[in-house]
mmCIF file of C-alpha atoms in Angstrom:
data_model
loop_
_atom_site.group_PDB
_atom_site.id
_atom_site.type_symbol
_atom_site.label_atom_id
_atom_site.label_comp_id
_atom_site.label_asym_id
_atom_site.label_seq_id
_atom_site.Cartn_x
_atom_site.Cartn_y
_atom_site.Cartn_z
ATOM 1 C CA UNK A 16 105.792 93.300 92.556
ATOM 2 C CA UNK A 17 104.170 92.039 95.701
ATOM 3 C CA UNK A 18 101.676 93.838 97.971
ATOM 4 C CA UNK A 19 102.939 93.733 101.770
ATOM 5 C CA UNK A 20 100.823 92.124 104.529
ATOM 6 C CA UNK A 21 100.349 94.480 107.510
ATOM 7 C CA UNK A 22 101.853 92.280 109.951
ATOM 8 C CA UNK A 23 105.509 92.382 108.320
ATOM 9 C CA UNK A 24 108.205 94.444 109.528
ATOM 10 C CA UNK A 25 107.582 98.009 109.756
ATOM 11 C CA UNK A 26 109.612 100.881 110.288
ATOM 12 C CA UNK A 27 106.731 103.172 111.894
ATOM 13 C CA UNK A 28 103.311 104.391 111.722
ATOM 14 C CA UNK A 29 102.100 107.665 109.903
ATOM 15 C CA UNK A 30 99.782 109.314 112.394
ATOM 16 C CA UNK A 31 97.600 112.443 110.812
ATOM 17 C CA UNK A 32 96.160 115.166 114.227
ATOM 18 C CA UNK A 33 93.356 116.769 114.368
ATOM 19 C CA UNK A 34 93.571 119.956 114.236
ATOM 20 C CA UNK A 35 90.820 123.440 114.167
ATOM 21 C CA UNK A 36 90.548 123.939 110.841
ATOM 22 C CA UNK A 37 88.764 119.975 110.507
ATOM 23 C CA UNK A 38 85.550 118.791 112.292
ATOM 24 C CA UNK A 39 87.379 117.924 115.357
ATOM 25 C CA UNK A 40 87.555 121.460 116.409
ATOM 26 C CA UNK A 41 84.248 121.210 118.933
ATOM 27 C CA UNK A 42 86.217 118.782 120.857
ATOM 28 C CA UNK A 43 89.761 118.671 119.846
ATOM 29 C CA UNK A 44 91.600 118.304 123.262
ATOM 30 C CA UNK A 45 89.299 115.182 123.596
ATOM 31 C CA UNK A 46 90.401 114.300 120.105
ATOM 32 C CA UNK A 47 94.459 115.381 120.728
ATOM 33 C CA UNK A 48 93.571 113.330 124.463
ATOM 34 C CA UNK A 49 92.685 109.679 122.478
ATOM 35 C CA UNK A 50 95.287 110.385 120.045
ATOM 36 C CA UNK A 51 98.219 110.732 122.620
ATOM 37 C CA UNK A 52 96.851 107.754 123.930
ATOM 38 C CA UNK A 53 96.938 105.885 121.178
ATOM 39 C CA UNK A 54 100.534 107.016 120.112
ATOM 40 C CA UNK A 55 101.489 106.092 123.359
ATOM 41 C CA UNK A 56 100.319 102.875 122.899
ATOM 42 C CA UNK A 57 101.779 102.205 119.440
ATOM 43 C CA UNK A 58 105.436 103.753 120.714
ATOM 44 C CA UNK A 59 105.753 100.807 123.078
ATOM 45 C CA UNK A 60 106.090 98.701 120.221
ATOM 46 C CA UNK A 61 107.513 100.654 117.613
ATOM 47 C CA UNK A 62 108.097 104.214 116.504
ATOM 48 C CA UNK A 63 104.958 107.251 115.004
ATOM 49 C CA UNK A 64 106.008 109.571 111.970
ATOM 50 C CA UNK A 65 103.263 112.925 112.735
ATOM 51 C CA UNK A 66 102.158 115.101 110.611
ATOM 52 C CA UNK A 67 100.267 118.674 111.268
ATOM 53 C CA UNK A 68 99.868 121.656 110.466
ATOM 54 C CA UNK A 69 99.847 122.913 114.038
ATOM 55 C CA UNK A 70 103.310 122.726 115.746
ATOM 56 C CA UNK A 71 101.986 123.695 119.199
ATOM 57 C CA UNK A 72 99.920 120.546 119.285
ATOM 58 C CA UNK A 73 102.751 118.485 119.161
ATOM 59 C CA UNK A 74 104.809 119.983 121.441
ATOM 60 C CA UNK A 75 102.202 120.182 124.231
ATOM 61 C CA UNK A 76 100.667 116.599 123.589
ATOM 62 C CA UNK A 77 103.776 114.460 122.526
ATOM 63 C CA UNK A 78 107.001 116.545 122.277
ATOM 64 C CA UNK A 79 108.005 114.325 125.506
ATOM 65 C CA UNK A 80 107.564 110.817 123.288
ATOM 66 C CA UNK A 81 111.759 109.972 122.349
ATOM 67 C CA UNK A 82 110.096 107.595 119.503
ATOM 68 C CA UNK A 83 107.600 110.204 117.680
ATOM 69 C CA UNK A 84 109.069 112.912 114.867
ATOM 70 C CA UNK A 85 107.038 115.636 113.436
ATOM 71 C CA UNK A 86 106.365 116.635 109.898
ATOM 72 C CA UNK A 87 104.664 119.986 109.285
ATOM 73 C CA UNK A 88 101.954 119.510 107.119
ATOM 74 C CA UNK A 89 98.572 120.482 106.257
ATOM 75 C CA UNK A 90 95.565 118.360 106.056
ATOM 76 C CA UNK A 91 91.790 118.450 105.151
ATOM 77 C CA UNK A 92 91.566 115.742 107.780
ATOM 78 C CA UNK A 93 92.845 112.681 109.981
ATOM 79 C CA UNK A 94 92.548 110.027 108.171
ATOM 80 C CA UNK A 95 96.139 108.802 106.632
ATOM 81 C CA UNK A 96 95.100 105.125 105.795
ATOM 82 C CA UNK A 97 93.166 106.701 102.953
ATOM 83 C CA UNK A 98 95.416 109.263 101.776
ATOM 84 C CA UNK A 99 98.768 107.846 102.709
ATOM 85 C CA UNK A 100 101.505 105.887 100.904
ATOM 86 C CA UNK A 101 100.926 102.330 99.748
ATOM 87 C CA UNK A 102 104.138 100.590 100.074
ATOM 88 C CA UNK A 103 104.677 97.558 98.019
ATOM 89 C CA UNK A 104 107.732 95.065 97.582
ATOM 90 C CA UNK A 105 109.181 95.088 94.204
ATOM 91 C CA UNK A 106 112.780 93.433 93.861
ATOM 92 C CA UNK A 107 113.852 93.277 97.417
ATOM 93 C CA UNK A 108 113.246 97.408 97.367
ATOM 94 C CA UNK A 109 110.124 99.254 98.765
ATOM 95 C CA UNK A 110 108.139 101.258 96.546
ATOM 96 C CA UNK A 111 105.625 104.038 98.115
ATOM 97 C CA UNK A 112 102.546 104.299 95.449
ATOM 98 C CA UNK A 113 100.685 107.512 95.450
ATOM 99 C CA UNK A 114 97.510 107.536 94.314
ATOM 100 C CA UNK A 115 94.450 109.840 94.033
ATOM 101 C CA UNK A 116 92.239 110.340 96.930
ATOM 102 C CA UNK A 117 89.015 112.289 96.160
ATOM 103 C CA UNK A 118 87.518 111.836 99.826
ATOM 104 C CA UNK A 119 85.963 109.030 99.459
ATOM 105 C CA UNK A 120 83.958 110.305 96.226
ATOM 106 C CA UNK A 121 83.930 113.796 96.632
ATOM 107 C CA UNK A 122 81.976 114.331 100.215
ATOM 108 C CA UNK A 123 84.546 116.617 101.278
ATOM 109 C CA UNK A 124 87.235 118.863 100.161
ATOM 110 C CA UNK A 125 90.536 116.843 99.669
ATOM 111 C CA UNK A 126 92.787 119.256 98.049
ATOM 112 C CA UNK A 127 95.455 119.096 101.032
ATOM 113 C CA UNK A 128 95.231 115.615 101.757
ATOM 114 C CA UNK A 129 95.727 114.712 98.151
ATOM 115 C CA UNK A 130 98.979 116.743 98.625
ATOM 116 C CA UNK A 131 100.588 115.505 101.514
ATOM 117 C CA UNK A 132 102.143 112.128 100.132
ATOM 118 C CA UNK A 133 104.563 114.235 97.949
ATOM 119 C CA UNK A 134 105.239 116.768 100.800
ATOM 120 C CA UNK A 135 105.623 114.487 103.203
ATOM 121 C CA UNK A 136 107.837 112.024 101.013
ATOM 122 C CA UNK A 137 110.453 114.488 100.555
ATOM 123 C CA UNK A 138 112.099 113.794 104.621
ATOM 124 C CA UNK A 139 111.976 109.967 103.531
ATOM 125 C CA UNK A 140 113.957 107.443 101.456
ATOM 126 C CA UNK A 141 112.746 105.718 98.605
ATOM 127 C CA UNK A 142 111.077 106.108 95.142
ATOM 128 C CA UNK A 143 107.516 107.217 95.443
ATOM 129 C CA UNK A 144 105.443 106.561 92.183
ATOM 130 C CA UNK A 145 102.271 108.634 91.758
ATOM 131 C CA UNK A 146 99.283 106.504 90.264
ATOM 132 C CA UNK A 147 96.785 107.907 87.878
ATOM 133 C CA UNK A 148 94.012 105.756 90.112
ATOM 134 C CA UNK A 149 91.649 106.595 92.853
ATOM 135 C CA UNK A 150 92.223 104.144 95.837
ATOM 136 C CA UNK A 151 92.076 104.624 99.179
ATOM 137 C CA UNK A 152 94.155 102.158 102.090
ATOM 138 C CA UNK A 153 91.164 101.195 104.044
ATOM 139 C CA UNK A 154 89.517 99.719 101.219
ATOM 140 C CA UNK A 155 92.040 96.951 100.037
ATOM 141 C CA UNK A 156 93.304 94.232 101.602
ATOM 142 C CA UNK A 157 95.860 91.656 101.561
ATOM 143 C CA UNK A 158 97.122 88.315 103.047
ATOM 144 C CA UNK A 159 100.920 88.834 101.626
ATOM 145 C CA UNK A 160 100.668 85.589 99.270
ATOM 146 C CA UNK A 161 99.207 86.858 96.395
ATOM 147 C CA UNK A 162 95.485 86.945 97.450
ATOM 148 C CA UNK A 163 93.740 91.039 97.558
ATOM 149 C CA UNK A 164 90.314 91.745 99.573
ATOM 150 C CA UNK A 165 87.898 94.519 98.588
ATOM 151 C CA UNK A 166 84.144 95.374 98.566
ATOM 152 C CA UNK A 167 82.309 96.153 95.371
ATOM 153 C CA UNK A 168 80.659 98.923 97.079
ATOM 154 C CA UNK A 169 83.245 101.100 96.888
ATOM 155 C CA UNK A 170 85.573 99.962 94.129
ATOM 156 C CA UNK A 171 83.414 100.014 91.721
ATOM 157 C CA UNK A 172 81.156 102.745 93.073
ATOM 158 C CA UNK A 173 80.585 105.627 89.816
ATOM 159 C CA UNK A 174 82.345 107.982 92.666
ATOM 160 C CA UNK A 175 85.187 106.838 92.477
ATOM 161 C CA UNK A 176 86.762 105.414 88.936
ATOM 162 C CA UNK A 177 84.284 104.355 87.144
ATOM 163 C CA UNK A 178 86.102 101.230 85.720
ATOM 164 C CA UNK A 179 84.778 97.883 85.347
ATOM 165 C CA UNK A 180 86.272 95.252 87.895
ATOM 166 C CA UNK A 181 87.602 93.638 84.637
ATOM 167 C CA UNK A 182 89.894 96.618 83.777
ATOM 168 C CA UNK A 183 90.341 96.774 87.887
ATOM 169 C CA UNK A 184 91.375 93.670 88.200
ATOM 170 C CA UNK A 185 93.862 93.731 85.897
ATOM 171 C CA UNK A 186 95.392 97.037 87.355
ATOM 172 C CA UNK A 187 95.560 95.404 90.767
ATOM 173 C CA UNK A 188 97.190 92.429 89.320
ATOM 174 C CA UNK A 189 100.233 94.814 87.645
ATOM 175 C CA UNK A 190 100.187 97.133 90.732
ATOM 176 C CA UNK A 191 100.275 94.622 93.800
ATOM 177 C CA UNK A 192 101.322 91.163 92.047
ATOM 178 C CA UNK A 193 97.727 89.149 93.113
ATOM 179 C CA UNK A 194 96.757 86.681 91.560
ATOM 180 C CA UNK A 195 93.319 86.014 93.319
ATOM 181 C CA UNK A 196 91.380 88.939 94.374
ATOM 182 C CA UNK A 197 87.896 88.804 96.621
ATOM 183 C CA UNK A 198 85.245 90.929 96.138
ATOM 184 C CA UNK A 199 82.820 91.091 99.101
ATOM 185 C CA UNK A 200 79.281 92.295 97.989
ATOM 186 C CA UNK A 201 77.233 92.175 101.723
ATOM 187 C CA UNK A 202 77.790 93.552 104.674
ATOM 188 C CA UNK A 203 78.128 97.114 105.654
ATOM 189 C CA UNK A 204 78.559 99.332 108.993
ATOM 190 C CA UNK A 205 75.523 102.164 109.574
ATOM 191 C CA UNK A 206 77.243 105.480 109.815
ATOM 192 C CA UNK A 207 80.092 104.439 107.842
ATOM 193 C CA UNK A 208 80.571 107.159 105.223
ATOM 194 C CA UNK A 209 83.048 105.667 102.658
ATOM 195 C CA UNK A 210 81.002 103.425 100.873
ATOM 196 C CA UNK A 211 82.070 100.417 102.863
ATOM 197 C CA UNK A 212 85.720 100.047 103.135
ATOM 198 C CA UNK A 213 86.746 97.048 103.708
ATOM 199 C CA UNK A 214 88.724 97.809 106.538
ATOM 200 C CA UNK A 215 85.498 97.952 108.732
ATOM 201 C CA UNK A 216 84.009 94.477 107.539
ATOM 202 C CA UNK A 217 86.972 91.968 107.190
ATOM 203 C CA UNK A 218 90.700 91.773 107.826
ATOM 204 C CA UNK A 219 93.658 89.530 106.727
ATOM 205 C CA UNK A 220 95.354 88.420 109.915
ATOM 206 C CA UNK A 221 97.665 85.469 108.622
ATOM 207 C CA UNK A 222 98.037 83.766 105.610
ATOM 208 C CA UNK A 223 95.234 81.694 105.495
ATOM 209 C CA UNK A 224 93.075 83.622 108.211
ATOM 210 C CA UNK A 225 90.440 86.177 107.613
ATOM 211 C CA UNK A 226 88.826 88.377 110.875
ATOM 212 C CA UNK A 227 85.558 89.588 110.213
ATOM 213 C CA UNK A 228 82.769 91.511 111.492
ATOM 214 C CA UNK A 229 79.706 89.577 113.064
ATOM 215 C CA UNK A 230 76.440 89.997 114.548
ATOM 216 C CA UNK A 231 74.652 88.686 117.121
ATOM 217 C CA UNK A 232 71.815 89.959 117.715
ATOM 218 C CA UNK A 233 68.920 89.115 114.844
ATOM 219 C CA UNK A 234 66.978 92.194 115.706
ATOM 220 C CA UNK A 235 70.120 94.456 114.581
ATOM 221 C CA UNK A 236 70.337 96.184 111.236
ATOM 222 C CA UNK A 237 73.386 94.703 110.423
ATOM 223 C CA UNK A 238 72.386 91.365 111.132
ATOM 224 C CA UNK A 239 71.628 90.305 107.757
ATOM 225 C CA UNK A 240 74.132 92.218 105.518
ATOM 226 C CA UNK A 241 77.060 90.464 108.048
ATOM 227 C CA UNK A 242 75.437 87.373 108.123
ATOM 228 C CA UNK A 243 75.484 87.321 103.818
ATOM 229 C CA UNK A 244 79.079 88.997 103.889
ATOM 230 C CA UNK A 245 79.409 85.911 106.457
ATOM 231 C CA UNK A 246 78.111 83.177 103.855
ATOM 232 C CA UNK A 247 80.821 84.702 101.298
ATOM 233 C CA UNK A 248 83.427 84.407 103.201
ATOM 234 C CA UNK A 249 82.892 80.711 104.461
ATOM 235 C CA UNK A 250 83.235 79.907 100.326
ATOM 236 C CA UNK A 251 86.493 81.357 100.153
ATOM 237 C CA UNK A 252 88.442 78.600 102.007
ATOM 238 C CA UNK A 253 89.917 80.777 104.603
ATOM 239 C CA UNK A 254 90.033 80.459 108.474
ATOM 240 C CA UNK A 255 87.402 82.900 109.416
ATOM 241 C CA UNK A 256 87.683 84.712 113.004
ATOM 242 C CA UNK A 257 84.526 86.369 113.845
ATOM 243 C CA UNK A 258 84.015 89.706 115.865
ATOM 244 C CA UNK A 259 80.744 90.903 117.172
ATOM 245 C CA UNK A 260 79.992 94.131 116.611
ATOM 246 C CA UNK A 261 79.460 96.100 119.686
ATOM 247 C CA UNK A 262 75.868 97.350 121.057
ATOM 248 C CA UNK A 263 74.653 100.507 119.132
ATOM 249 C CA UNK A 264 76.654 103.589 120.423
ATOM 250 C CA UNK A 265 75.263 106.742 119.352
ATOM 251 C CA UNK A 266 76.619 110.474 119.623
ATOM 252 C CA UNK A 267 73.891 113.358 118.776
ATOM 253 C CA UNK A 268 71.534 111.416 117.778
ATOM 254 C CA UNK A 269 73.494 109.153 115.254
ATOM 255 C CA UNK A 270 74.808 105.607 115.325
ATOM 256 C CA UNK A 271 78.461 105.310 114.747
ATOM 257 C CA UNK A 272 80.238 102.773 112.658
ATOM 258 C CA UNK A 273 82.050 101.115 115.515
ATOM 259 C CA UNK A 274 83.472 97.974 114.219
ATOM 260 C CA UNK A 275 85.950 95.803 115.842
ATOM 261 C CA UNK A 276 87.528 95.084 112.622
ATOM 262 C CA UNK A 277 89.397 98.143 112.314
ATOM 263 C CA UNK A 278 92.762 97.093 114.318
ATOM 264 C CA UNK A 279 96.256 97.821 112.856
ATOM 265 C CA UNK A 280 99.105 95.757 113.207
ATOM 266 C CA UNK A 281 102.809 96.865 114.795
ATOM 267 C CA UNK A 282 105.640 95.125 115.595
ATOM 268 C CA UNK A 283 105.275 92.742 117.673
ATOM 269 C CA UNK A 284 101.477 93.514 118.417
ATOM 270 C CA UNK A 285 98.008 94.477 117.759
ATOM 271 C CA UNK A 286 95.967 97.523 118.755
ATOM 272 C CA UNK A 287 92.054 97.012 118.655
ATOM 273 C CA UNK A 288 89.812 99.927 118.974
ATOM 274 C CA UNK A 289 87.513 99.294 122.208
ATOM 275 C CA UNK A 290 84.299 101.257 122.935
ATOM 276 C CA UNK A 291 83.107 100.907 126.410
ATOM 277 C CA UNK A 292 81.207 97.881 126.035
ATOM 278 C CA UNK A 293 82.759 95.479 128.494
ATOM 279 C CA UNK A 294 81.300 92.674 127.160
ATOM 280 C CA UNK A 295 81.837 92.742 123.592
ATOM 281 C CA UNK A 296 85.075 94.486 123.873
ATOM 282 C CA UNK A 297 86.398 91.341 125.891
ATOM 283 C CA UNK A 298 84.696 89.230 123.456
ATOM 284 C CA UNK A 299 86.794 90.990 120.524
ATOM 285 C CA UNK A 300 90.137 90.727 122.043
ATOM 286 C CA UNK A 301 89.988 87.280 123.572
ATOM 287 C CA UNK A 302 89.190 86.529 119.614
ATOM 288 C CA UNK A 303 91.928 88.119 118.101
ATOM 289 C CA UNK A 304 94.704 86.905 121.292
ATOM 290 C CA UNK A 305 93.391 83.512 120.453
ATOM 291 C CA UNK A 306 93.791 83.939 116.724
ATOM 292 C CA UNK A 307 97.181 85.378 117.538
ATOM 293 C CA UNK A 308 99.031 83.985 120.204
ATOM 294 C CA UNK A 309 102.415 85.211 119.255
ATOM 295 C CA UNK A 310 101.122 88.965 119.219
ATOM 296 C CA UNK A 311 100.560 91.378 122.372
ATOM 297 C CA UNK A 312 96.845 92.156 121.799
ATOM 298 C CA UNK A 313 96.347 95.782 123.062
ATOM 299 C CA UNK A 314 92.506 97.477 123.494
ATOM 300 C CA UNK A 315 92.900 101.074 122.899
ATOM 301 C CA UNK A 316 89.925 103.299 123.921
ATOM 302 C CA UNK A 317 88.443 104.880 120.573
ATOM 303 C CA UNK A 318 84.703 106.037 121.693
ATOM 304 C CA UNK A 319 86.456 109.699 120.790
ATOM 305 C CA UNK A 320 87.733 108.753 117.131
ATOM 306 C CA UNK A 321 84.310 106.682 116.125
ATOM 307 C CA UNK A 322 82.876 110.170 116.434
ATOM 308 C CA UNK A 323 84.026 111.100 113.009
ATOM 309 C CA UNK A 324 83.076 108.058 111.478
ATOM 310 C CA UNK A 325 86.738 106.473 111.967
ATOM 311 C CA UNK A 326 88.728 104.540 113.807
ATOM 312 C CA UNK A 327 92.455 102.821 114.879
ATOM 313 C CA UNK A 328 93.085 101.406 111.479
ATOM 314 C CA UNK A 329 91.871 104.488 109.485
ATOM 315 C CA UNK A 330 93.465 106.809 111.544
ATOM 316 C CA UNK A 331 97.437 105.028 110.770
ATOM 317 C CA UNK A 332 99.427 104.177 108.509
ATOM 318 C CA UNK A 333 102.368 101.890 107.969
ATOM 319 C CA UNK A 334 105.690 101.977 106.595
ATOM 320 C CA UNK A 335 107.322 98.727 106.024
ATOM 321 C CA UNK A 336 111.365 98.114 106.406
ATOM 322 C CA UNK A 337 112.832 97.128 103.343
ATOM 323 C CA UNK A 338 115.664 98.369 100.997
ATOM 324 C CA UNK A 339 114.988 102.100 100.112
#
């Protein structure tokens, strides 16, 4: 068994829409608006699996997109990386695991989300294996090679399985075939309502190569948490990328967890959530196009999706090529 790094071959990206019946209904052609746009971004690279419950939406926002399909499916909400299928490697074959997603400790109602992976599953090849085990996408990570990155914030938050990170540990070793697994303690992102995913803080981008979030400005909240999630990571032996976190940007009243960090990786590519801050935004992607010269670094514009407390990588999902 071996857990899959993101930037291996992929045979498309699970997209979830908003749709009335979530908290994207005050401005939901805004939110349908920044998701066409991402999806048209992504489908210059490779090809979007979407799922709704709304039909019309697709065909008036992407019906015209040759490389996107449609699944009919009702959510709770948007965000697939948390709810969607975990493929791993086992034997040359792809596995899909399903596992239990109680919205990120029971904020919200989940009862559709936790639904779709067997719904959805039934248009696709390949075994899917449900898992008696609450994890969500965004808050694991791993390099390919054996080595699994996670925050003890969440995993071993009461809310979610209440297991020790012994008896964790040893689940993640059968499940995903690591052999060394990092548990970040610091850092966090204000307005960030899943208990710090990892997915906001840092990233695997190569083997050896860890992308993180940074701050630079000492008068910041998150200057100290990041700067002691910083100090942990420089023991770990990686390559460490840092990217600043942008200046505060705030909608009614709230700071939103907008966090540079949460890119997803396609074929050929990367797409990097940008949020109007010319400065930092530049600052992020000349980063990550140094870090990767071999990859198309894309900015994709995702001031509407930060709204809800989410971003590029929590809003997709991928599915790796492999035998089915």
């Amino acid at each position: 068994m071996r857990a899959i790094a993101e930037w291996e071959k992929q045979e498309l990206l699970f997209l979830s829409l908003p749709h009335y019946n979530t908290d994207w209904r005050e401005y939901l052609v805004d939110a349908l608006d920044s998701y066409k746009n991402l999806v048209d971004t992504i489908t210059k690279f490779q090809n979007v699996a979407i799922i709704s419950p709304n039909k019309e939406d697709f065909r008036l926002f992407f019906a015209d997109n040759p490389k996107v399909s449609f699944y009919e499916i009702d959510t709770n909400d948007t965000w697939i990386r948390d709810y969607g299928v975990i493929d791993v490697m086992s034997g040359g074959r792809i596995i899909g695991y399903d596992f239990k997603f109680n919205a990120w400790g029971d904020k919200f109602d989940s009862s559709k989300d936790n639904a779709v992976n067997q719904e959805l599953m039934k248009s696709f090849k390949g075994e899917l294996k449900k898992v008696d085990l609450i994890l969500e996408g965004g808050s694991i990570e791993f390099n390919g090679f054996g080595t699994m990155m996670t925050t003890t914030k969440c995993l071993l938050n009461d809310n979610r399985n209440r297991l020790s990170k012994n008896e964790l540990e040893k689940k993640f070793r059968e499940l995903f075939g690591v052999h060394t697994i990092i548990w970040l303690e610091n850092g966090f992102i204000k307005g960030d309502d899943t208990d710090s995913h990892v997915d906001t803080l840092a990233r695997f981008i190569g083997r050896n190569t860890i992308a993180y979030a940074a701050c630079d400005d000492k008068n910041d909240i998150h200057y100290e948490p990041l700067k002691a999630m910083e100090d942990e990571l420089k023991k770990t032996g990686f390559e460490l990328v840092p990217l600043f976190i942008p200046k505060p940007i705030e909608y009614l009243d709230r700071r939103l967890p907008a966090t540079y960090a949460n890119f997803v990786f396609v074929n050929g590519a990367l797409i990097v959530p940008t949020y109007g801050d010319e400065k930092y935004d530049q600052m992020a992607l000349s980063s990550l196009r140094k870090a990767l010269p071999d990859l198309e670094v894309v900015g994709v514009d995702a001031r509407v999706l930060i709204r809800q407390n989410g971003s590029i990588h929590c809003a997709t999902m991928n599915r790796f090529l492999g035998v089915r």
